[in-house]
Amino acid sequence: MSYKVLIFDLDGTLLDTTPDILNAVNTTFDKYKEKQVTIKDIKRCIGNGAKNLISCLLERKDVDTIVSDYVQYYDLHAQIETKPYPSILELLNNLKDYSKVLYSNKDQSTVETLADYHFKDTFKYIAGTLKDYPIKPDPKRMNELINKHNLNKDEILFIGDSEVDYLTSQNIGVDCCLVTWGFRDKDVLMREPAKYMIDHPMELLHILNNKR
């Protein structure tokens, strides 16, 4: 059975958001007299939402006020240096026959803003974090969308760059393709038994063509 619906993670899969995230984190940390962090630190901790990012970086859980300030600053400065990874726009341009979904742990409004700026009119559905919904890898948000639109899970491929994305795909019950150009090193991704793993965006076309 061929794939008809492609679910894409955002950060680390389509967009390199690390420079703007780093700026927002360090600006916020400076306000609270916390130690500055590096891109390497960001990549190590990113993928489970803003609160988990800050908790991981500070190695503590009492971070609600800092998280609130970070999110507020980031939302206003999310498009300064953020850009698509090489060949992503070319890839998406070759996927016009597929229904595409954007699925992120960022706030819904931020995901919509970034999608409109970088990928206008590309995604049929955009799913960011909403109040009272758990973040990935919990499948609730995506399962509701799948059920609402009567999508067939056998025809869905989830594309992401982290173990969180793999776990999300398994919790939803769909195939997963992990990408190695994002936030996780390839040796980390190799621990997850994803159906596919690719090193370059255009390799996804070969997977999809072989499934026709």
Tab-separated table of C-alpha atoms in Angstrom:
chain	number	residue	atom	x	y	z
A	1	MET	CA	0.000	0.000	0.000
A	2	SER	CA	1.375	3.408	-0.955
A	3	TYR	CA	1.687	6.367	1.384
A	4	LYS	CA	-0.777	9.193	0.815
A	5	VAL	CA	-0.273	11.307	3.945
A	6	LEU	CA	3.080	12.605	5.210
A	7	ILE	CA	3.380	13.888	8.780
A	8	PHE	CA	6.417	16.127	9.227
A	9	ASP	CA	8.056	17.210	12.440
A	10	LEU	CA	9.206	20.850	12.251
A	11	ASP	CA	12.329	21.605	14.323
A	12	GLY	CA	15.323	19.600	13.156
A	13	THR	CA	13.401	18.042	10.280
A	14	LEU	CA	12.278	20.922	8.076
A	15	LEU	CA	13.694	23.976	9.843
A	16	ASP	CA	16.997	24.625	11.572
A	17	THR	CA	15.607	26.626	14.475
A	18	THR	CA	18.603	26.265	16.782
A	19	PRO	CA	20.064	29.791	16.342
A	20	ASP	CA	16.830	31.510	17.386
A	21	ILE	CA	16.175	29.028	20.186
A	22	LEU	CA	19.719	29.545	21.477
A	23	ASN	CA	19.280	33.308	21.397
A	24	ALA	CA	15.970	33.120	23.256
A	25	VAL	CA	17.341	30.725	25.877
A	26	ASN	CA	20.481	32.738	26.572
A	27	THR	CA	18.612	36.049	26.642
A	28	THR	CA	16.193	34.578	29.183
A	29	PHE	CA	18.949	32.919	31.198
A	30	ASP	CA	20.854	36.199	31.334
A	31	LYS	CA	17.799	37.806	32.923
A	32	TYR	CA	17.822	35.143	35.648
A	33	LYS	CA	21.631	35.120	36.025
A	34	GLU	CA	21.831	31.556	34.730
A	35	LYS	CA	24.842	30.148	32.880
A	36	GLN	CA	24.842	30.620	29.099
A	37	VAL	CA	24.440	27.507	26.949
A	38	THR	CA	25.670	26.371	23.531
A	39	ILE	CA	24.110	24.976	20.361
A	40	LYS	CA	25.325	21.550	21.484
A	41	ASP	CA	23.388	21.948	24.735
A	42	ILE	CA	20.258	22.953	22.824
A	43	LYS	CA	20.472	19.945	20.505
A	44	ARG	CA	20.943	17.633	23.481
A	45	CYS	CA	17.802	18.879	25.242
A	46	ILE	CA	15.391	19.899	22.488
A	47	GLY	CA	12.421	17.864	21.285
A	48	ASN	CA	10.036	17.584	24.231
A	49	GLY	CA	8.569	21.075	24.374
A	50	ALA	CA	9.706	24.313	25.996
A	51	LYS	CA	9.385	23.253	29.628
A	52	ASN	CA	11.409	20.091	29.138
A	53	LEU	CA	14.021	22.057	27.179
A	54	ILE	CA	14.567	24.522	30.017
A	55	SER	CA	14.403	21.805	32.690
A	56	CYS	CA	17.021	19.788	30.846
A	57	LEU	CA	19.335	22.772	30.400
A	58	LEU	CA	19.060	23.866	34.033
A	59	GLU	CA	18.855	20.324	35.407
A	60	ARG	CA	15.894	21.146	37.630
A	61	LYS	CA	12.090	21.178	37.413
A	62	ASP	CA	11.066	24.454	39.117
A	63	VAL	CA	11.273	26.443	35.890
A	64	ASP	CA	7.735	27.650	35.127
A	65	THR	CA	8.518	31.374	35.359
A	66	ILE	CA	11.663	31.027	33.264
A	67	VAL	CA	9.783	28.962	30.676
A	68	SER	CA	7.060	31.595	30.424
A	69	ASP	CA	9.617	34.333	29.771
A	70	TYR	CA	11.492	32.150	27.295
A	71	VAL	CA	8.351	31.348	25.294
A	72	GLN	CA	7.291	34.992	25.245
A	73	TYR	CA	10.703	36.105	23.969
A	74	TYR	CA	11.059	33.266	21.476
A	75	ASP	CA	7.637	33.855	19.929
A	76	LEU	CA	8.706	37.419	19.112
A	77	HIS	CA	12.112	36.401	17.747
A	78	ALA	CA	11.481	33.035	16.081
A	79	GLN	CA	12.294	34.026	12.505
A	80	ILE	CA	15.569	35.924	12.721
A	81	GLU	CA	18.012	33.171	11.738
A	82	THR	CA	15.713	30.172	11.360
A	83	LYS	CA	15.725	28.678	7.867
A	84	PRO	CA	14.858	25.461	6.040
A	85	TYR	CA	17.567	22.833	5.797
A	86	PRO	CA	19.224	22.491	2.366
A	87	SER	CA	16.977	20.807	-0.235
A	88	ILE	CA	13.868	20.917	1.983
A	89	LEU	CA	12.034	23.368	-0.262
A	90	GLU	CA	12.940	21.260	-3.294
A	91	LEU	CA	11.659	18.162	-1.523
A	92	LEU	CA	8.343	19.734	-0.565
A	93	ASN	CA	7.911	21.009	-4.107
A	94	ASN	CA	8.113	17.397	-5.276
A	95	LEU	CA	5.452	16.224	-2.825
A	96	LYS	CA	2.430	18.025	-4.222
A	97	ASP	CA	0.568	14.747	-4.760
A	98	TYR	CA	0.639	13.991	-1.026
A	99	SER	CA	-1.420	15.393	1.821
A	100	LYS	CA	1.089	16.934	4.211
A	101	VAL	CA	0.696	17.492	7.940
A	102	LEU	CA	2.941	19.594	10.183
A	103	TYR	CA	3.175	18.260	13.741
A	104	SER	CA	5.219	20.068	16.390
A	105	ASN	CA	5.593	20.507	20.134
A	106	LYS	CA	5.748	24.269	19.615
A	107	ASP	CA	2.684	26.365	20.426
A	108	GLN	CA	0.022	26.248	17.715
A	109	SER	CA	0.354	29.959	16.933
A	110	THR	CA	4.144	29.733	16.554
A	111	VAL	CA	3.903	26.712	14.263
A	112	GLU	CA	1.328	28.469	12.098
A	113	THR	CA	3.504	31.585	11.877
A	114	LEU	CA	6.626	29.642	10.900
A	115	ALA	CA	4.711	27.523	8.398
A	116	ASP	CA	3.141	30.568	6.785
A	117	TYR	CA	6.510	32.305	6.522
A	118	HIS	CA	8.613	29.409	5.238
A	119	PHE	CA	6.115	26.981	3.682
A	120	LYS	CA	3.056	28.992	2.714
A	121	ASP	CA	0.154	26.861	1.431
A	122	THR	CA	2.224	23.663	1.731
A	123	PHE	CA	0.509	21.862	4.612
A	124	LYS	CA	-3.096	20.717	4.630
A	125	TYR	CA	-3.133	20.418	8.420
A	126	ILE	CA	-0.983	22.119	11.058
A	127	ALA	CA	-0.888	20.670	14.564
A	128	GLY	CA	1.029	22.484	17.280
A	129	THR	CA	0.602	22.379	21.033
A	130	LEU	CA	-2.798	23.403	22.386
A	131	LYS	CA	-3.882	23.955	25.962
A	132	ASP	CA	-5.026	20.775	27.712
A	133	TYR	CA	-3.371	18.569	25.071
A	134	PRO	CA	-0.283	16.517	25.966
A	135	ILE	CA	2.771	17.006	23.766
A	136	LYS	CA	4.532	14.387	21.658
A	137	PRO	CA	5.107	11.491	22.042
A	138	ASP	CA	1.508	11.351	23.303
A	139	PRO	CA	-0.624	10.579	20.215
A	140	LYS	CA	-3.872	12.262	21.292
A	141	ARG	CA	-3.554	15.407	19.156
A	142	MET	CA	-2.680	13.539	15.968
A	143	ASN	CA	-5.099	10.679	16.525
A	144	GLU	CA	-7.949	13.176	16.797
A	145	LEU	CA	-6.908	14.734	13.494
A	146	ILE	CA	-6.584	11.324	11.847
A	147	ASN	CA	-10.003	10.229	13.077
A	148	LYS	CA	-11.665	13.530	12.210
A	149	HIS	CA	-10.536	13.308	8.591
A	150	ASN	CA	-10.914	9.517	8.266
A	151	LEU	CA	-7.265	8.982	7.366
A	152	ASN	CA	-5.930	5.447	6.930
A	153	LYS	CA	-2.929	4.853	9.207
A	154	ASP	CA	-1.503	2.318	6.745
A	155	GLU	CA	-1.175	5.187	4.267
A	156	ILE	CA	0.646	7.550	6.654
A	157	LEU	CA	4.395	8.078	7.007
A	158	PHE	CA	5.795	10.095	9.912
A	159	ILE	CA	9.056	11.971	9.214
A	160	GLY	CA	11.118	13.269	12.136
A	161	ASP	CA	14.608	13.705	13.545
A	162	SER	CA	14.485	12.345	17.083
A	163	GLU	CA	13.604	9.461	19.356
A	164	VAL	CA	10.554	11.494	20.380
A	165	ASP	CA	9.317	11.410	16.793
A	166	TYR	CA	9.881	7.668	16.561
A	167	LEU	CA	7.964	7.087	19.803
A	168	THR	CA	5.192	9.360	18.546
A	169	SER	CA	4.881	7.385	15.327
A	170	GLN	CA	4.671	4.139	17.283
A	171	ASN	CA	2.066	5.544	19.652
A	172	ILE	CA	-0.009	6.703	16.692
A	173	GLY	CA	0.508	3.411	14.866
A	174	VAL	CA	2.163	4.600	11.647
A	175	ASP	CA	5.467	3.995	9.857
A	176	CYS	CA	8.409	6.265	10.659
A	177	CYS	CA	11.274	7.733	8.662
A	178	LEU	CA	14.052	9.276	10.768
A	179	VAL	CA	16.317	11.941	9.269
A	180	THR	CA	19.962	12.377	10.239
A	181	TRP	CA	20.500	16.065	9.386
A	182	GLY	CA	18.612	17.354	12.432
A	183	PHE	CA	19.188	17.635	16.165
A	184	ARG	CA	20.168	14.041	16.977
A	185	ASP	CA	23.371	12.277	15.968
A	186	LYS	CA	22.947	9.296	13.685
A	187	ASP	CA	24.303	6.870	16.269
A	188	VAL	CA	21.530	7.978	18.635
A	189	LEU	CA	18.868	7.484	15.967
A	190	MET	CA	20.232	4.032	15.136
A	191	ARG	CA	18.975	2.850	18.522
A	192	GLU	CA	15.392	3.272	17.297
A	193	PRO	CA	14.064	0.559	14.944
A	194	ALA	CA	12.433	3.004	12.528
A	195	LYS	CA	11.319	1.545	9.206
A	196	TYR	CA	13.411	4.083	7.276
A	197	MET	CA	16.374	6.358	7.911
A	198	ILE	CA	17.686	8.932	5.431
A	199	ASP	CA	20.728	11.204	5.279
A	200	HIS	CA	19.431	13.643	2.650
A	201	PRO	CA	15.939	15.092	2.100
A	202	MET	CA	15.639	13.926	-1.499
A	203	GLU	CA	16.077	10.302	-0.401
A	204	LEU	CA	12.496	10.471	0.836
A	205	LEU	CA	11.345	10.532	-2.791
A	206	HIS	CA	12.955	7.130	-3.392
A	207	ILE	CA	11.083	5.668	-0.429
A	208	LEU	CA	7.779	7.081	-1.626
A	209	ASN	CA	8.310	6.013	-5.238
A	210	ASN	CA	9.138	2.463	-4.157
A	211	LYS	CA	5.842	2.316	-2.231
A	212	ARG	CA	3.674	3.222	-5.206
